[in-house]
mmCIF file of C-alpha atoms in Angstrom:
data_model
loop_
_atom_site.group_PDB
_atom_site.id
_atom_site.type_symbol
_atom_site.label_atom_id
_atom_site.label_comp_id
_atom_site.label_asym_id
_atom_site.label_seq_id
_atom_site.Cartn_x
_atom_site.Cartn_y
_atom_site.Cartn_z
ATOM 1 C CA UNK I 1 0.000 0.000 0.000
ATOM 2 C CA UNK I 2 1.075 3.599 -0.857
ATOM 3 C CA UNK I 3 0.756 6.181 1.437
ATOM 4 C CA UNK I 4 0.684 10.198 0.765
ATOM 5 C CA UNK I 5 2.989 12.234 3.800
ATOM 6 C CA UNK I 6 1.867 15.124 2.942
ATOM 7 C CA UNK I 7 0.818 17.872 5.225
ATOM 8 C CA UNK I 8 -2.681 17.178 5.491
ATOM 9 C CA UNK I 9 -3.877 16.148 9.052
ATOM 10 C CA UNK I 10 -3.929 12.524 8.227
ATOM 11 C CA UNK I 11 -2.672 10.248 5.193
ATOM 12 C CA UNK I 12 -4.798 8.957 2.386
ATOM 13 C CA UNK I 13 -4.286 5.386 1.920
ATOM 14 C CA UNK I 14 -5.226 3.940 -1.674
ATOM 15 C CA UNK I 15 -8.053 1.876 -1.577
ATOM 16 C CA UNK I 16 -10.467 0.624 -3.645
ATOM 17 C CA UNK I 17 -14.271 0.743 -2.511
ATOM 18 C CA UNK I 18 -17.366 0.896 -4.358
ATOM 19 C CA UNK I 19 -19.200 4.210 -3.412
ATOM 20 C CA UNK I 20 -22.717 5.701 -4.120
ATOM 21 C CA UNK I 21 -23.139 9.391 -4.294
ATOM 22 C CA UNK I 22 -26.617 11.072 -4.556
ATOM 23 C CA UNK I 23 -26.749 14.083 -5.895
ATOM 24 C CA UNK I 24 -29.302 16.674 -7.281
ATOM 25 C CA UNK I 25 -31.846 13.636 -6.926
ATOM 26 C CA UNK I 26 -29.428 11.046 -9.221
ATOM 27 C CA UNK I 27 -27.154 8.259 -7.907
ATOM 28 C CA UNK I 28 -23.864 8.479 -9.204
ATOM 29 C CA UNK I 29 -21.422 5.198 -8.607
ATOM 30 C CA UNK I 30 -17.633 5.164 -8.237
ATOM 31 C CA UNK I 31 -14.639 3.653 -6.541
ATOM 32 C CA UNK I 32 -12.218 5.393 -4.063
ATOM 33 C CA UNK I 33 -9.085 5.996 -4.937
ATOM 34 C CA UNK I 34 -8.012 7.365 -2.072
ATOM 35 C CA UNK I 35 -9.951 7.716 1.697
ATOM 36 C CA UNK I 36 -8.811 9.539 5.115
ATOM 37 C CA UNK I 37 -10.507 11.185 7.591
ATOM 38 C CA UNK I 38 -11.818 13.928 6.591
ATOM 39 C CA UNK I 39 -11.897 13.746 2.506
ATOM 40 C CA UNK I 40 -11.997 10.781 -0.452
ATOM 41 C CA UNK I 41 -10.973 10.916 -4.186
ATOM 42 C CA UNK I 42 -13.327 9.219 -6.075
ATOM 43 C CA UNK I 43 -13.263 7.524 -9.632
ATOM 44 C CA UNK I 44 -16.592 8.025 -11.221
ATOM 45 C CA UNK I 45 -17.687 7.543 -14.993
ATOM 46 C CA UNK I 46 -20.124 10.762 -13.941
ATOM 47 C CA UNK I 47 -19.010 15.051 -13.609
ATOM 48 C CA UNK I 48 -20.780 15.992 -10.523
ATOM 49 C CA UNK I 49 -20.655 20.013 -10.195
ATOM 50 C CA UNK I 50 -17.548 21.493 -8.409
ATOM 51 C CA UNK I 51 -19.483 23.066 -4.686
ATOM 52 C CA UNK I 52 -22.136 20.922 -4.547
ATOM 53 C CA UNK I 53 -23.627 18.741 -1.772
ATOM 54 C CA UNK I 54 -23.617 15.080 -1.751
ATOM 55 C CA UNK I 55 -24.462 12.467 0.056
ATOM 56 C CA UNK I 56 -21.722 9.765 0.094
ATOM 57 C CA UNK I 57 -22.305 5.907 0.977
ATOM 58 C CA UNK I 58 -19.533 3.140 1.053
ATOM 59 C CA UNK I 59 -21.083 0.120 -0.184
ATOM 60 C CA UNK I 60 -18.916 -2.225 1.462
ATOM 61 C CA UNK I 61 -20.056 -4.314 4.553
ATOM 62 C CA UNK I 62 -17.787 -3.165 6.897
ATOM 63 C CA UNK I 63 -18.300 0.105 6.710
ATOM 64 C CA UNK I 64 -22.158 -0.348 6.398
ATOM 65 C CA UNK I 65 -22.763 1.005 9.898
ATOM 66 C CA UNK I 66 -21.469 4.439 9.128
ATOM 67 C CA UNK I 67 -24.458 5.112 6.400
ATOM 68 C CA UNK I 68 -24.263 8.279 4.349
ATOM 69 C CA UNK I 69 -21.932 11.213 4.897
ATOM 70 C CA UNK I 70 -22.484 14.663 3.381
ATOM 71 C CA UNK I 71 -19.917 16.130 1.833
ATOM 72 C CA UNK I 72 -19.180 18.746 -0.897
ATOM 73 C CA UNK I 73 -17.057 18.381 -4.488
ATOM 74 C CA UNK I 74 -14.017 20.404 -3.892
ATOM 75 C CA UNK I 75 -12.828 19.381 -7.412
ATOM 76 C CA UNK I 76 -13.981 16.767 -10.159
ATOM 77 C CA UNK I 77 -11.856 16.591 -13.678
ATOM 78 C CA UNK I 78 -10.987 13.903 -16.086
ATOM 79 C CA UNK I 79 -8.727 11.381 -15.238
ATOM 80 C CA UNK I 80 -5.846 12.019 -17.019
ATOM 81 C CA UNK I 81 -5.226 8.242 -17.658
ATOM 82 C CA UNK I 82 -8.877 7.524 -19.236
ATOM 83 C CA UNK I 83 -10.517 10.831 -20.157
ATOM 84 C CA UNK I 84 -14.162 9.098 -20.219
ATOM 85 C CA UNK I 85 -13.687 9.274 -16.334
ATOM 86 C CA UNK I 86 -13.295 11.632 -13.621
ATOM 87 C CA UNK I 87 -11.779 12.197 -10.548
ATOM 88 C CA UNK I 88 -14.298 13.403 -7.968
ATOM 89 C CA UNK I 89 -12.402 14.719 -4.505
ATOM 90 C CA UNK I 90 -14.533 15.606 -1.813
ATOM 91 C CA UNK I 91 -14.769 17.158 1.835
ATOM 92 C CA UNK I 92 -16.535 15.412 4.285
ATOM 93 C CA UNK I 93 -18.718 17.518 6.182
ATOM 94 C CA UNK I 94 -18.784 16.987 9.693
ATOM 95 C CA UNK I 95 -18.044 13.103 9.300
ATOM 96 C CA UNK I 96 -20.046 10.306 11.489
ATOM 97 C CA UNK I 97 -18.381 8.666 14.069
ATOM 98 C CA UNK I 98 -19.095 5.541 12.577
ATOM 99 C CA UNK I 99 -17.362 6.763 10.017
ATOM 100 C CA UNK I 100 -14.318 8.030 11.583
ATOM 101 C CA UNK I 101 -13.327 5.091 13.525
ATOM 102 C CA UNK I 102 -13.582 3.118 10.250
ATOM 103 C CA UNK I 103 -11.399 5.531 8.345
ATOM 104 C CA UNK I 104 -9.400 5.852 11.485
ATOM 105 C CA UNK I 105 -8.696 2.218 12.243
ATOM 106 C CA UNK I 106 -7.809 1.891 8.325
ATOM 107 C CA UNK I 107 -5.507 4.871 8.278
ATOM 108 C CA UNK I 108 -3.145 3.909 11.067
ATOM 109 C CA UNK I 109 -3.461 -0.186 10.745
ATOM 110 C CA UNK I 110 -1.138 -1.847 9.527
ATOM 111 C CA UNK I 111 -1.450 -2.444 5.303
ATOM 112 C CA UNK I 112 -3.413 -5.441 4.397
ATOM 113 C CA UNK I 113 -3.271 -7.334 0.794
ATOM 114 C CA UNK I 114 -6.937 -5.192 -0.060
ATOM 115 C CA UNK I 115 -5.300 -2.110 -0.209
ATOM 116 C CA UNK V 1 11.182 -1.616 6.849
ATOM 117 C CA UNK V 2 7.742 -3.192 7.838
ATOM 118 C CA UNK V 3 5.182 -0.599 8.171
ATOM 119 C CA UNK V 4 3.510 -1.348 11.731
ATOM 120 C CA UNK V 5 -0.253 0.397 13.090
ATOM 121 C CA UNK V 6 0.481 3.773 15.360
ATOM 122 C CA UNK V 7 -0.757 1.440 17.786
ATOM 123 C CA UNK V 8 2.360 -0.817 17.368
ATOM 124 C CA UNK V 9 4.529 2.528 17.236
ATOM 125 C CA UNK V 10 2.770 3.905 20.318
ATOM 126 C CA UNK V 11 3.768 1.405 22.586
ATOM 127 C CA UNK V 12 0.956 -0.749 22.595
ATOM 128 C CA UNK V 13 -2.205 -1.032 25.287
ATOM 129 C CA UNK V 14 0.627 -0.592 27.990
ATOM 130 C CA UNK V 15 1.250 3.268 26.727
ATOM 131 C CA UNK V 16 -2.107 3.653 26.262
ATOM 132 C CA UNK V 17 -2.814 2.470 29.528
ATOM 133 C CA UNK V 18 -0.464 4.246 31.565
ATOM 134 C CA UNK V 19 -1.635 7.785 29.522
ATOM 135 C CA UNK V 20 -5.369 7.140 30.473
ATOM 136 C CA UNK V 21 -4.269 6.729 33.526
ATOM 137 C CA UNK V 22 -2.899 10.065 34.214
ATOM 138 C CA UNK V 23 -5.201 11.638 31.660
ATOM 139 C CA UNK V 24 -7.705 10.794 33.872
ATOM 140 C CA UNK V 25 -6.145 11.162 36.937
ATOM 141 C CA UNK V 26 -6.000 15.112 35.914
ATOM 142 C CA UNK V 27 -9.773 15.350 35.355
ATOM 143 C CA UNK V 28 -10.620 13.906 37.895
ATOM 144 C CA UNK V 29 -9.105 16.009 39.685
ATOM 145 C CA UNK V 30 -10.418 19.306 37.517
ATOM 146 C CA UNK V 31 -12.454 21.637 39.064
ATOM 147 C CA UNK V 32 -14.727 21.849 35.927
ATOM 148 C CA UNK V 33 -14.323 18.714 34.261
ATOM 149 C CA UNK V 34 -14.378 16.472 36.873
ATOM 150 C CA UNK V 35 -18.193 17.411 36.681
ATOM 151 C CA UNK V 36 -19.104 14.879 34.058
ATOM 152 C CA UNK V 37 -17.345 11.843 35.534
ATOM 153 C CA UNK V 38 -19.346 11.828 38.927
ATOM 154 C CA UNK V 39 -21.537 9.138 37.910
ATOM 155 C CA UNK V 40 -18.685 6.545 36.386
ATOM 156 C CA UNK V 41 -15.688 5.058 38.247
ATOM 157 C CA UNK V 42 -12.360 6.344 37.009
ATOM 158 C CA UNK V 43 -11.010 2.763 35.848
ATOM 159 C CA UNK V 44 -14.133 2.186 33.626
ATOM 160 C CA UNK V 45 -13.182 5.282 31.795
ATOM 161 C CA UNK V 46 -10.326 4.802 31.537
ATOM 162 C CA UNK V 47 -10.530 1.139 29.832
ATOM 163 C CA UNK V 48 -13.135 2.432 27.320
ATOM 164 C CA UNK V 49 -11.083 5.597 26.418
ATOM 165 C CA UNK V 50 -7.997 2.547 26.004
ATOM 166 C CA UNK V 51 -10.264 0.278 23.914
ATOM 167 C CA UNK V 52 -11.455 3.258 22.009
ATOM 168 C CA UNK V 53 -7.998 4.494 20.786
ATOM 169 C CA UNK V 54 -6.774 0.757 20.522
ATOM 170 C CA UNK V 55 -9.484 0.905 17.477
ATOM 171 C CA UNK V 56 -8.482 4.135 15.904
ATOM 172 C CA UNK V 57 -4.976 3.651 16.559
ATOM 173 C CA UNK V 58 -5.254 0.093 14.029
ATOM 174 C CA UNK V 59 -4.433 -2.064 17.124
ATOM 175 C CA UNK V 60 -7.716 -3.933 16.564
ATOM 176 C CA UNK V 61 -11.664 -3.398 16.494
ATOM 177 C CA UNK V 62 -12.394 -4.074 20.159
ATOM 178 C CA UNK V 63 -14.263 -0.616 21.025
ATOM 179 C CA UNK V 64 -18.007 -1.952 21.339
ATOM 180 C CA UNK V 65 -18.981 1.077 23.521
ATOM 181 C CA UNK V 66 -21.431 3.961 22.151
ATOM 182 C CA UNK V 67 -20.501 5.962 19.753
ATOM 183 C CA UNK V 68 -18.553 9.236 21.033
ATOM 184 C CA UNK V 69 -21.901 11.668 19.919
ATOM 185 C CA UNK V 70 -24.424 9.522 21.355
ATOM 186 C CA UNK V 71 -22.367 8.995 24.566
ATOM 187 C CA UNK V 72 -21.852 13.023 25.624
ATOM 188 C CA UNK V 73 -25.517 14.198 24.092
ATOM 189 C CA UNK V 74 -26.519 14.805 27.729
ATOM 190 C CA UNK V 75 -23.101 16.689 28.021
ATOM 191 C CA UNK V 76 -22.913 20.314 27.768
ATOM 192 C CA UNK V 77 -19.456 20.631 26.445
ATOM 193 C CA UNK V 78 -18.361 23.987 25.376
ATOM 194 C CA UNK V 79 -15.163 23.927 22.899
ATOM 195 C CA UNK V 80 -13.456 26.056 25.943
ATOM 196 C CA UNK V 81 -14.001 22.669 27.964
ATOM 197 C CA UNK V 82 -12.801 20.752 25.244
ATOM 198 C CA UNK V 83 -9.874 22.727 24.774
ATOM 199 C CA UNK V 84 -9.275 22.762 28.381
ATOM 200 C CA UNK V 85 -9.625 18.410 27.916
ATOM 201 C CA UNK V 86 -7.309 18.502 24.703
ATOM 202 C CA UNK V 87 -4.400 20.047 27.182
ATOM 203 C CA UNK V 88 -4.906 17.557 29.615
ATOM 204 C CA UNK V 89 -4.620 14.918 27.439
ATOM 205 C CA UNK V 90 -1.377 16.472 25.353
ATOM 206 C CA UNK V 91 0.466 17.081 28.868
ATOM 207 C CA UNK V 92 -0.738 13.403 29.956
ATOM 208 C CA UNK V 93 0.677 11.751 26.396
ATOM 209 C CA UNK V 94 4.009 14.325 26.794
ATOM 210 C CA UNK V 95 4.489 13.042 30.369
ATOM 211 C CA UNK V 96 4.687 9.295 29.697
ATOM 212 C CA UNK V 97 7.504 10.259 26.921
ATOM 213 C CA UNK V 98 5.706 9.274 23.450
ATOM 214 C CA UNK V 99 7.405 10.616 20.764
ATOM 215 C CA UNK V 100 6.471 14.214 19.137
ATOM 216 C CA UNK V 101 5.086 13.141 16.211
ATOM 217 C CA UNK V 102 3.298 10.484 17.472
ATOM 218 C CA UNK V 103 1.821 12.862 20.121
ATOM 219 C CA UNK V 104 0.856 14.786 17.111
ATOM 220 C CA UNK V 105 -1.392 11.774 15.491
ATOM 221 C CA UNK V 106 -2.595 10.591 18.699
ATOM 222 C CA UNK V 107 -4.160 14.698 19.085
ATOM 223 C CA UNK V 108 -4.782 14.568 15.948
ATOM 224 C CA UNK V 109 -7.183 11.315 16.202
ATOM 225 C CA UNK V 110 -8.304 12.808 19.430
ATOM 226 C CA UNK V 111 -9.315 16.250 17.686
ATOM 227 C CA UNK V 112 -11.493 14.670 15.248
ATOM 228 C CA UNK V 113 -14.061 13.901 17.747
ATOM 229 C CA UNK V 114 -14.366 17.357 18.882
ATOM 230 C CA UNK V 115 -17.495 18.232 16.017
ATOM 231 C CA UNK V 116 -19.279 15.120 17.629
ATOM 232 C CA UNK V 117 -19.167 16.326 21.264
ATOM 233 C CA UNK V 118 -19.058 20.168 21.043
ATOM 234 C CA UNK V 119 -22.133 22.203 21.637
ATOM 235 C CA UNK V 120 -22.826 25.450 20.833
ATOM 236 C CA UNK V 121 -26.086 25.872 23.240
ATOM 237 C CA UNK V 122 -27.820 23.644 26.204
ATOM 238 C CA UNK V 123 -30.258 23.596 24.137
ATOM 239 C CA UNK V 124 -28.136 21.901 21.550
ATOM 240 C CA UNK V 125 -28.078 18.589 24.653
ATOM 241 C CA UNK V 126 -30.131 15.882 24.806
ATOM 242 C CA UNK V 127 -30.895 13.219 27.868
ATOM 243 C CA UNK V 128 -29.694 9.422 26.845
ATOM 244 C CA UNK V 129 -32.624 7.788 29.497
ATOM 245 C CA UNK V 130 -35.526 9.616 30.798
ATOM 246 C CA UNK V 131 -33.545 9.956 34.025
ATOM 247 C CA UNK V 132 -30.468 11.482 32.607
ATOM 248 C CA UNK V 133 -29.696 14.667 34.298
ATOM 249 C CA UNK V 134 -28.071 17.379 31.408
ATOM 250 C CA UNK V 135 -24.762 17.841 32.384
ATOM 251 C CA UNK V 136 -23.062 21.125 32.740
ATOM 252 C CA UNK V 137 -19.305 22.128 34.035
ATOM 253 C CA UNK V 138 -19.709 24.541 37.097
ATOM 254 C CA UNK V 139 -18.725 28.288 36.215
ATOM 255 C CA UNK V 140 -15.162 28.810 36.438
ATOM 256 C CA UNK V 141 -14.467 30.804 40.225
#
């Protein structure tokens, strides 16, 4: 597993999880690319509009208890790789806890082969 | 190298132990905070606070206690009082000799609670049980 030490408050570790976003009354799927505490970068075959709110699910079992998290797009452009996709990256807004001990416990475990 | 959890790098549940211990021994001991612990013995704290950062640390899933905003909604926790917590907690980690940086992510995993817990207004509290008292620190003398 790669991880970014960069200067944000915590470091993204690459991962790979389905996600649902709902936005403007449409679900829009992707996969992380990248998850930490406060923020994700999603891959999505969808633009969703740079400000707006979403609602962001993780449709993976274990982190089924932490449910939907609202967030807003900080920045979504093609990936540079496959233009037909985008990169979504998003703020979490106020995370759940649920949430936060899942991203936590990932963050600062030790790598596993799914990453 | 092999990459090990901040857990690992922390010390393991001994550190954490011994931190809790004089983490709590300090607000316990608070004139102000001290006020929402009346009702729960020190060393049952201080095992959940250990099992809680065991989990966010990566040293293993074994917090099964409530959530951190469902456990203080009856708490009236101003972010004064929080701050106030926060250096208790950074003098506590500093005195048992852990490592600047991973003081930093240890705060820094304690910090992201603080949206969860902080209230703006009593009104903002809510009782757990119908016999829940709201909970408010005493005004500072």
């Amino acid at each position: 597993m790669e991880r970014d030490t960069d200067h944000r408050d915590f470091s993204r570790p690459k991962i790979s999880l389905a996600v649902l976003m709902s936005t403007e009354g449409k679900l829009v799927s992707g996969s992380t690319v990248n998850l930490s505490v406060n923020g994700l970068a999603i891959d999505s075959d969808k633009s969703i509009s740079v400000g707006s709110d979403i609602g962001l699910t993780i449709e993976d079992s274990q982190w089924q208890k932490a449910g939907e998290q609202r967030a807003e797009v900080l920045r979504c452009q093609p990936l540079k790789h496959n233009p037909s996709r985008y990169l979504v990256v998003i703020k979490l807004i106020n995370p759940e806890d649920s949430y936060l001990m899942e991203s936590l416990a990932l963050i600062h475990g030790k790598p596993t082969l799914s990453e | 190298m092999k990459e090990s959890s901040l857990f690992e790098q922390i010390g393991g549940r001994p550190s954490l132990e011994k931190v809790h211990k004089i983490f709590y021994d300090k607000i316990y001991d608070h004139p102000l905070l001290k006020a929402f612990f009346v009702s729960i013995e020190q060393k049952v704290i201080e095992d959940q606070q250990t099992n809680f950062m065991t989990s966010n640390m990566g040293g293993g899933k074994i917090y099964v206690g409530k959530a951190p905003k469902s456990a203080h909604k009856h708490m009236f926790i101003t972010n004064e009082l929080f701050n106030l917590r926060s250096e208790l907690l950074k003098q506590s980690i500093n005195e048992c000799g852990i490592p600047y940086e991973l003081q930093k992510s240890w705060m820094k995993i304690d910090s992201a609670f603080r949206h969860s817990m902080v209230k703006s207004n009593l009104s903002d509290c809510e009782k757990r049980f119908s016999t829940d008292e709201i909970m408010v620190a005493p005004e500072p003398k």
